[in-house]
Short mmCIF file of C-alpha atoms in Angstrom, two decimals:
data_model
loop_
_atom_site.label_atom_id
_atom_site.label_comp_id
_atom_site.label_asym_id
_atom_site.label_seq_id
_atom_site.Cartn_x
_atom_site.Cartn_y
_atom_site.Cartn_z
CA MET U 1 0.12 -0.18 -0.04
CA GLU U 2 1.25 3.52 -1.25
CA LYS U 3 2.02 5.83 1.60
CA PRO U 4 -0.18 9.38 1.09
CA ARG U 5 1.76 12.02 -0.77
CA PHE U 6 2.46 14.98 1.42
CA LEU U 7 4.21 18.41 0.75
CA PHE U 8 6.28 20.44 3.06
CA THR U 9 7.76 23.59 2.66
CA SER U 10 10.77 25.67 4.25
CA GLU U 11 12.09 29.14 3.83
CA SER U 12 15.60 30.78 4.25
CA VAL U 13 16.93 34.45 3.66
CA SER U 14 19.99 36.00 2.26
CA GLU U 15 22.69 38.07 4.49
CA GLY U 16 20.93 41.05 3.02
CA HIS U 17 17.46 40.49 4.54
CA PRO U 18 16.73 43.16 7.05
CA ASP U 19 16.55 40.55 10.11
CA LYS U 20 19.78 38.83 9.05
CA VAL U 21 21.75 42.58 9.10
CA CYS U 22 20.54 42.66 12.52
CA ASP U 23 21.60 39.27 13.54
CA GLN U 24 24.97 39.79 11.99
CA ILE U 25 25.69 43.25 13.85
CA SER U 26 24.61 41.51 17.11
CA ASP U 27 27.14 38.65 16.48
CA ALA U 28 29.70 40.81 15.10
CA ILE U 29 29.64 42.86 18.54
CA LEU U 30 29.46 39.25 20.40
CA ASP U 31 32.50 38.48 18.37
CA ALA U 32 34.48 41.61 19.65
CA ALA U 33 33.45 41.07 23.07
CA LEU U 34 34.49 37.46 23.46
CA ALA U 35 38.08 38.80 21.59
CA GLN U 36 38.57 40.89 24.35
CA ASP U 37 37.30 38.86 27.33
CA SER U 38 36.34 35.35 26.87
CA GLU U 39 34.39 35.72 29.90
CA ALA U 40 32.07 38.31 28.53
CA ARG U 41 28.44 38.52 29.20
CA VAL U 42 26.60 39.54 25.79
CA ALA U 43 22.86 39.78 25.18
CA CYS U 44 22.78 42.15 22.16
CA GLU U 45 19.79 43.21 20.20
CA THR U 46 19.96 45.36 16.84
CA PHE U 47 16.85 47.16 15.15
CA ALA U 48 17.16 48.54 11.28
CA THR U 49 15.22 50.71 9.48
CA THR U 50 15.65 53.50 7.02
CA GLU U 51 18.75 54.92 7.36
CA TYR U 52 18.65 53.82 11.14
CA ILE U 53 20.41 51.21 13.36
CA LEU U 54 19.57 51.08 16.97
CA ILE U 55 21.85 48.80 19.19
CA GLY U 56 20.67 47.93 22.36
CA GLY U 57 21.07 45.37 25.49
CA GLU U 58 23.36 44.06 28.55
CA LEU U 59 26.80 43.67 27.99
CA THR U 60 29.66 43.13 30.74
CA TYR U 61 33.26 42.84 29.81
CA LYS U 62 36.91 43.76 30.61
CA GLY U 63 38.86 45.87 28.19
CA PRO U 64 38.21 49.30 26.21
CA ARG U 65 35.08 50.16 24.79
CA ILE U 66 33.82 48.00 22.09
CA PRO U 67 33.62 50.29 19.08
CA TYR U 68 29.78 49.46 18.32
CA GLU U 69 29.22 51.91 15.47
CA LYS U 70 32.22 51.07 13.59
CA ILE U 71 31.40 47.28 13.98
CA ALA U 72 27.79 47.76 12.49
CA ARG U 73 29.09 49.96 9.54
CA GLU U 74 31.60 47.50 8.58
CA VAL U 75 28.89 44.59 8.51
CA LEU U 76 26.70 46.67 6.21
CA ARG U 77 29.46 47.51 3.98
CA ARG U 78 30.66 43.69 3.88
CA ILE U 79 27.01 42.70 2.99
CA GLY U 80 26.97 45.37 -0.07
CA TYR U 81 24.64 48.17 1.74
CA THR U 82 26.56 51.02 0.65
CA SER U 83 24.04 53.71 -0.24
CA PRO U 84 20.52 54.62 1.03
CA GLU U 85 19.44 53.59 -2.51
CA LEU U 86 20.45 50.02 -2.03
CA GLY U 87 18.95 49.72 1.11
CA ILE U 88 20.99 51.27 3.73
CA GLY U 89 24.06 53.35 3.59
CA ALA U 90 26.95 51.87 5.51
CA ASP U 91 28.49 55.56 5.85
CA SER U 92 25.25 57.52 5.85
CA CYS U 93 22.87 55.75 8.13
CA LYS U 94 22.59 57.12 11.70
CA ILE U 95 23.65 54.30 14.83
CA GLU U 96 22.35 55.03 18.04
CA VAL U 97 23.68 52.66 20.98
CA LYS U 98 21.87 52.07 24.33
CA ILE U 99 24.18 49.29 26.21
CA HIS U 100 24.25 48.69 30.10
CA GLU U 101 25.75 46.19 31.94
CA GLN U 102 24.24 42.87 32.51
CA SER U 103 22.14 42.36 35.92
CA PRO U 104 24.31 41.28 39.07
CA ASP U 105 21.34 39.07 39.92
CA ILE U 106 21.86 37.08 36.78
CA ALA U 107 25.70 37.00 37.46
CA GLN U 108 25.50 35.44 40.91
CA GLY U 109 23.57 32.49 39.36
CA VAL U 110 25.70 31.93 36.72
CA ASP U 111 29.20 32.45 37.83
CA ARG U 112 30.05 29.83 40.04
CA GLY U 113 34.19 29.46 39.86
CA ASP U 114 34.23 26.08 38.17
CA ILE U 115 32.79 26.23 35.03
CA LEU U 116 30.98 22.71 35.25
CA ASP U 117 29.19 24.17 38.18
CA MET U 118 27.98 27.26 35.82
CA GLY U 119 24.12 27.71 36.13
CA ALA U 120 22.16 28.48 33.14
CA GLY U 121 21.61 32.24 32.10
CA ASP U 122 18.24 31.76 31.69
CA GLN U 123 15.45 29.68 31.94
CA GLY U 124 14.07 27.98 28.85
CA ILE U 125 13.43 24.87 26.51
CA MET U 126 15.28 24.00 23.47
CA PHE U 127 15.23 21.45 20.92
CA GLY U 128 17.80 19.58 18.58
CA TYR U 129 16.67 17.71 15.48
CA ALA U 130 18.15 15.30 12.80
CA THR U 131 16.99 13.21 9.97
CA ASN U 132 18.57 10.62 7.76
CA GLU U 133 17.09 12.26 4.63
CA SER U 134 20.01 13.99 3.71
CA LYS U 135 23.68 13.74 4.05
CA GLY U 136 24.02 16.54 6.50
CA TYR U 137 21.24 14.79 8.65
CA MET U 138 19.20 17.63 8.14
CA PRO U 139 15.66 18.21 6.27
CA LEU U 140 15.75 18.68 2.59
CA PRO U 141 13.66 21.79 2.28
CA ILE U 142 15.55 24.00 4.66
CA SER U 143 18.91 22.36 3.28
CA ILE U 144 17.87 23.58 -0.23
CA ALA U 145 16.45 26.87 0.46
CA HIS U 146 19.69 27.97 2.33
CA LYS U 147 21.89 26.66 -0.67
CA LEU U 148 19.57 28.79 -3.33
CA VAL U 149 20.40 31.81 -1.48
CA ARG U 150 23.79 31.28 -0.52
CA GLU U 151 24.73 30.43 -4.03
CA ALA U 152 22.47 33.76 -5.13
CA THR U 153 24.79 35.60 -2.90
CA LYS U 154 27.94 34.28 -4.14
CA LEU U 155 26.80 35.23 -7.70
CA ARG U 156 25.95 38.62 -7.07
CA LYS U 157 29.30 39.28 -5.42
CA ALA U 158 31.37 37.70 -8.42
CA ASN U 159 28.99 38.88 -11.16
CA PRO U 160 27.32 42.62 -10.87
CA SER U 161 26.23 42.37 -14.37
CA LEU U 162 23.19 39.94 -13.01
CA HIS U 163 21.84 42.93 -11.14
CA PHE U 164 21.33 40.84 -8.14
CA ARG U 165 20.93 43.33 -4.56
CA PRO U 166 21.43 41.77 -1.33
CA ASP U 167 17.87 41.31 0.02
CA MET U 168 16.97 37.70 -1.04
CA LYS U 169 14.27 35.04 0.01
CA SER U 170 13.78 31.51 -1.01
CA GLN U 171 10.95 28.89 -0.48
CA VAL U 172 11.22 25.25 -1.39
CA THR U 173 8.36 22.67 -1.31
CA ILE U 174 9.37 18.96 -1.15
CA GLU U 175 7.03 16.21 -2.15
CA TYR U 176 7.23 12.94 -0.12
CA ALA U 177 6.08 9.93 -1.64
CA ASP U 178 6.84 6.20 -1.82
CA LYS U 179 9.11 6.83 -4.75
CA GLY U 180 11.40 9.46 -2.88
CA PRO U 181 10.97 13.10 -2.19
CA ARG U 182 11.06 15.34 -5.01
CA ILE U 183 11.04 19.28 -5.41
CA ASP U 184 7.39 20.47 -6.14
CA LYS U 185 8.04 24.33 -6.05
CA VAL U 186 10.51 26.86 -5.74
CA LEU U 187 10.18 30.40 -5.18
CA MET U 188 12.95 33.04 -5.00
CA SER U 189 12.46 36.85 -4.50
CA ILE U 190 15.94 38.55 -5.20
CA GLN U 191 16.19 42.26 -4.90
CA HIS U 192 17.28 43.82 -8.06
CA ASP U 193 18.73 46.73 -9.88
CA ASP U 194 16.12 49.31 -11.39
CA GLY U 195 15.33 49.30 -15.45
CA ILE U 196 16.32 45.85 -15.90
CA ASP U 197 15.19 43.23 -18.40
CA MET U 198 13.04 41.00 -15.97
CA ASP U 199 12.74 38.13 -18.40
CA ALA U 200 16.67 37.96 -18.73
CA PHE U 201 16.87 38.45 -14.80
CA ARG U 202 14.28 35.32 -14.16
CA LYS U 203 16.14 33.23 -16.75
CA ASN U 204 19.40 33.78 -15.13
CA VAL U 205 17.70 32.77 -11.49
CA ARG U 206 16.20 29.64 -12.90
CA GLU U 207 19.26 28.81 -14.72
CA LEU U 208 22.21 29.83 -12.66
CA VAL U 209 20.58 29.29 -9.33
CA MET U 210 17.87 26.99 -9.15
CA VAL U 211 18.84 24.14 -11.57
CA PRO U 212 22.36 23.83 -10.15
CA VAL U 213 21.09 23.66 -6.61
CA ALA U 214 18.31 21.05 -7.35
CA GLU U 215 20.90 18.97 -9.29
CA SER U 216 23.42 19.40 -6.47
CA PHE U 217 21.21 17.40 -4.51
CA GLY U 218 20.21 14.79 -7.22
CA LEU U 219 16.94 16.10 -7.39
CA ASN U 220 14.33 16.96 -10.41
CA THR U 221 14.27 20.02 -12.20
CA ASP U 222 11.05 20.03 -13.57
CA PHE U 223 9.58 22.09 -10.54
CA GLU U 224 6.96 24.85 -10.76
CA VAL U 225 9.10 28.21 -10.51
CA TYR U 226 8.15 31.42 -8.93
CA ILE U 227 10.83 34.39 -9.29
CA ASN U 228 9.69 37.79 -7.80
CA PRO U 229 6.20 37.21 -8.10
CA THR U 230 5.17 40.82 -7.43
CA GLY U 231 7.21 41.80 -10.66
CA ARG U 232 9.49 44.39 -8.97
CA PHE U 233 11.81 44.17 -6.01
CA VAL U 234 13.95 47.42 -6.09
CA LEU U 235 13.31 48.90 -2.57
CA GLY U 236 14.99 45.99 -0.22
CA GLY U 237 16.97 45.62 2.79
CA PRO U 238 16.06 48.16 5.65
CA ALA U 239 14.69 50.80 3.54
CA GLY U 240 12.14 48.33 2.44
CA ASP U 241 11.24 46.71 5.60
CA THR U 242 12.40 46.99 9.39
CA GLY U 243 14.84 44.61 10.71
CA LEU U 244 15.19 43.07 14.26
CA THR U 245 17.76 40.32 15.58
CA GLY U 246 16.10 36.95 16.34
CA ARG U 247 13.25 37.25 14.28
CA LYS U 248 14.22 34.45 11.75
CA LEU U 249 14.33 31.59 14.38
CA ILE U 250 12.95 28.85 12.10
CA VAL U 251 15.65 29.86 9.29
CA ASP U 252 17.89 29.54 11.69
CA THR U 253 17.35 25.67 12.89
CA TYR U 254 15.31 23.25 10.83
CA GLY U 255 12.69 25.05 8.65
CA GLY U 256 9.62 24.24 10.62
CA SER U 257 10.14 20.30 10.84
CA SER U 258 11.12 20.24 14.27
CA ARG U 259 9.77 22.33 17.24
CA HIS U 260 11.72 25.64 18.55
CA GLY U 261 11.62 26.82 22.25
CA GLY U 262 11.32 30.31 21.30
CA GLY U 263 14.75 31.48 22.11
CA ALA U 264 16.93 33.49 19.38
CA PHE U 265 20.90 32.74 19.13
CA SER U 266 22.31 35.82 17.52
CA GLY U 267 23.90 38.81 20.17
CA LYS U 268 23.69 36.03 22.87
CA ASP U 269 26.94 34.54 24.72
CA PRO U 270 27.13 31.00 25.21
CA SER U 271 26.24 31.18 28.93
CA LYS U 272 22.74 31.96 27.32
CA VAL U 273 21.27 28.39 26.96
CA ASP U 274 19.08 29.52 24.19
CA ARG U 275 21.91 29.42 21.87
CA SER U 276 24.47 26.87 23.50
CA ALA U 277 21.82 23.91 24.49
CA SER U 278 19.92 24.39 21.14
CA TYR U 279 23.77 23.79 19.33
CA TYR U 280 23.98 20.65 21.94
CA ALA U 281 20.72 19.16 21.47
CA ARG U 282 21.38 19.25 17.63
CA TYR U 283 24.83 17.54 18.55
CA ILE U 284 22.81 14.78 20.48
CA ALA U 285 20.20 13.97 17.76
CA LYS U 286 22.66 13.96 14.82
CA ASN U 287 24.79 11.27 16.57
CA LEU U 288 22.07 9.39 17.69
CA VAL U 289 20.46 9.25 14.13
CA ALA U 290 23.72 8.42 12.83
CA ALA U 291 24.15 5.66 15.05
CA GLY U 292 20.83 4.19 13.88
CA ALA U 293 18.72 4.78 16.93
CA ALA U 294 15.73 6.49 14.94
CA ASP U 295 15.42 7.51 11.06
CA ARG U 296 14.24 11.01 12.71
CA LEU U 297 14.97 12.14 16.08
CA GLU U 298 14.11 15.42 18.01
CA VAL U 299 15.70 15.94 21.52
CA GLN U 300 14.25 18.61 24.13
CA LEU U 301 16.22 20.00 26.92
CA SER U 302 14.83 22.32 29.42
CA TYR U 303 16.63 24.58 32.05
CA ALA U 304 16.30 26.99 35.38
CA ILE U 305 18.30 30.12 35.25
CA GLY U 306 21.28 29.71 37.66
CA VAL U 307 20.93 26.07 37.61
CA ALA U 308 23.24 23.61 36.20
CA LYS U 309 21.80 20.48 35.50
CA PRO U 310 19.00 20.36 33.00
CA LEU U 311 15.65 19.91 34.65
CA SER U 312 14.23 17.54 31.81
CA VAL U 313 15.47 15.55 28.52
CA SER U 314 12.90 14.13 26.26
CA LEU U 315 12.71 12.93 23.05
CA SER U 316 10.33 12.19 20.13
CA THR U 317 11.28 9.62 17.22
CA PHE U 318 7.96 10.19 14.97
CA GLY U 319 7.28 6.11 14.61
CA THR U 320 11.10 5.85 13.30
CA LYS U 321 12.86 4.35 16.41
CA HIS U 322 15.00 1.25 16.35
CA TYR U 323 15.38 1.04 20.10
CA GLU U 324 13.13 1.89 23.00
CA ASP U 325 12.81 5.58 24.47
CA GLU U 326 14.24 4.55 27.65
CA LEU U 327 17.05 3.07 25.96
CA ILE U 328 18.03 5.88 23.72
CA LEU U 329 17.13 8.25 26.95
CA GLU U 330 19.92 6.10 28.69
CA ALA U 331 22.29 6.71 25.75
CA ILE U 332 22.00 10.39 26.25
CA ASP U 333 22.75 10.09 29.82
CA THR U 334 25.71 8.04 29.47
CA PHE U 335 27.54 9.92 26.39
CA PHE U 336 26.22 13.51 27.01
CA ASP U 337 26.75 16.21 29.40
CA ALA U 338 24.12 19.20 28.90
CA ARG U 339 25.32 21.24 31.83
CA PRO U 340 26.00 24.72 30.25
CA GLY U 341 29.65 24.91 31.23
CA ALA U 342 30.01 21.08 30.00
CA ILE U 343 28.55 22.36 26.43
CA ILE U 344 30.63 25.32 26.57
CA GLU U 345 33.70 23.28 27.04
CA GLN U 346 33.16 20.56 24.88
CA LEU U 347 31.89 23.03 22.06
CA SER U 348 34.89 25.36 22.59
CA LEU U 349 32.18 27.93 22.00
CA LYS U 350 34.51 30.75 24.11
CA HIS U 351 37.18 30.22 21.94
CA PRO U 352 35.48 29.29 18.81
CA SER U 353 37.90 28.97 15.66
CA TRP U 354 35.03 30.60 13.65
CA LYS U 355 33.03 33.71 14.43
CA TYR U 356 29.43 34.01 15.64
CA SER U 357 29.17 36.56 12.89
CA ASP U 358 30.16 34.20 10.20
CA ILE U 359 27.59 31.46 11.18
CA CYS U 360 24.43 33.54 11.65
CA ASN U 361 23.44 33.43 8.04
CA TYR U 362 22.03 30.38 6.09
CA GLY U 363 21.33 28.20 9.31
CA VAL U 364 23.88 26.98 12.06
CA PHE U 365 23.13 23.20 11.17
CA GLY U 366 23.96 21.09 8.58
CA ARG U 367 26.17 23.56 7.27
CA PRO U 368 28.73 21.97 4.52
CA ASP U 369 31.17 25.06 4.36
CA VAL U 370 32.01 25.26 8.32
CA ASP U 371 33.46 22.98 10.68
CA LEU U 372 31.47 22.93 13.40
CA PRO U 373 31.98 20.97 16.77
CA TRP U 374 28.04 20.46 16.93
CA GLU U 375 27.79 18.82 13.55
CA ARG U 376 30.53 16.42 14.45
CA LEU U 377 29.96 12.71 14.54
CA ASP U 378 32.43 11.57 17.28
CA LYS U 379 30.00 9.56 19.64
CA VAL U 380 28.50 7.63 16.55
CA GLU U 381 30.84 4.50 17.35
CA ALA U 382 30.44 4.46 21.07
CA LEU U 383 26.76 4.73 20.75
CA LYS U 384 26.63 1.94 17.98
CA GLU U 385 28.52 -0.25 20.22
CA PHE U 386 26.13 0.59 23.39
CA PHE U 387 23.32 -0.09 21.38
CA GLY U 388 24.64 -3.18 20.13
CA LYS U 389 25.17 -4.56 23.43
CA ALA U 390 21.90 -3.79 24.46
CA GLY U 391 20.27 -5.58 21.76
CA LYS U 392 21.99 -8.99 22.54
#
């Protein structure tokens, strides 16, 4: 009996999307704080609109004042926002800074001397997810959506004659059926120069972006195509829409295939479990799926502010498990330490080899272009041995 056909859709955005502009500024400020003080406490928010950037939040760090305005302008310039006509001017926009120190009430629950005794920087629930439907153990819709805007951005920077501008969105619908997944629809909205030949523009988007990306996943190219369906997308960036840090949570994670606890990542130091525990939950889920515990698996962690040990650990396998839930939970307890301090040490989150501002675009999970510690499959062999012994 054939399984019923169903469709699932995910979206992504480029580095020039107004919300992602804000994420990059907030994370660049985090990078600057950690560079001069690895114990810095950072909770930085950015707001962007027409020719205006507001940076606010709570930062506590040792060393000279961080040059917030300079960092924000460098981010805008790197993206390509060099004039108001493009979306915002890196040198012309007004920037305001409203920063104060983190509350000492939070600090006394977090800072405990031994990092392994460190309490969580806030209460909250975090989810991690993995599926074996792709090489990166990520859902296909979000993986393809990310690659579309990532490749379009590369083309924009390499070939100005294409008339692409920084603000872009993608959306991918995958059909799941007995014969395997196929692409049903692809939508891209790409900001462009004024007065261009739109037929040629759409042809370039389809032939240079959509088709090669679909082929790179070994999937069909006979999907329905939607390119700039309003007919015009010249006004973009913060001039076209306001931006805010942390407003692309589902883009940042699993494209809606998994639940989300509600906490954003960008602008937060790793003592904030919104960020660090979400990374770790992905690490747990990916290693378990790769070890054969289930075909799809979601892990939930919950924390109390100032408390080190998670309040709860739970999982969902969506009817795909190969071992009982109790055994999988025992494996999590045996091989993974989800205390905030342990997460920071295991994943080297205070001294990363990458920058937080470099990974806040195109998702932080399943990244093929960066060696991220929560994507490593270094627990798989031990987990296989554990499940093998339990199955005898």
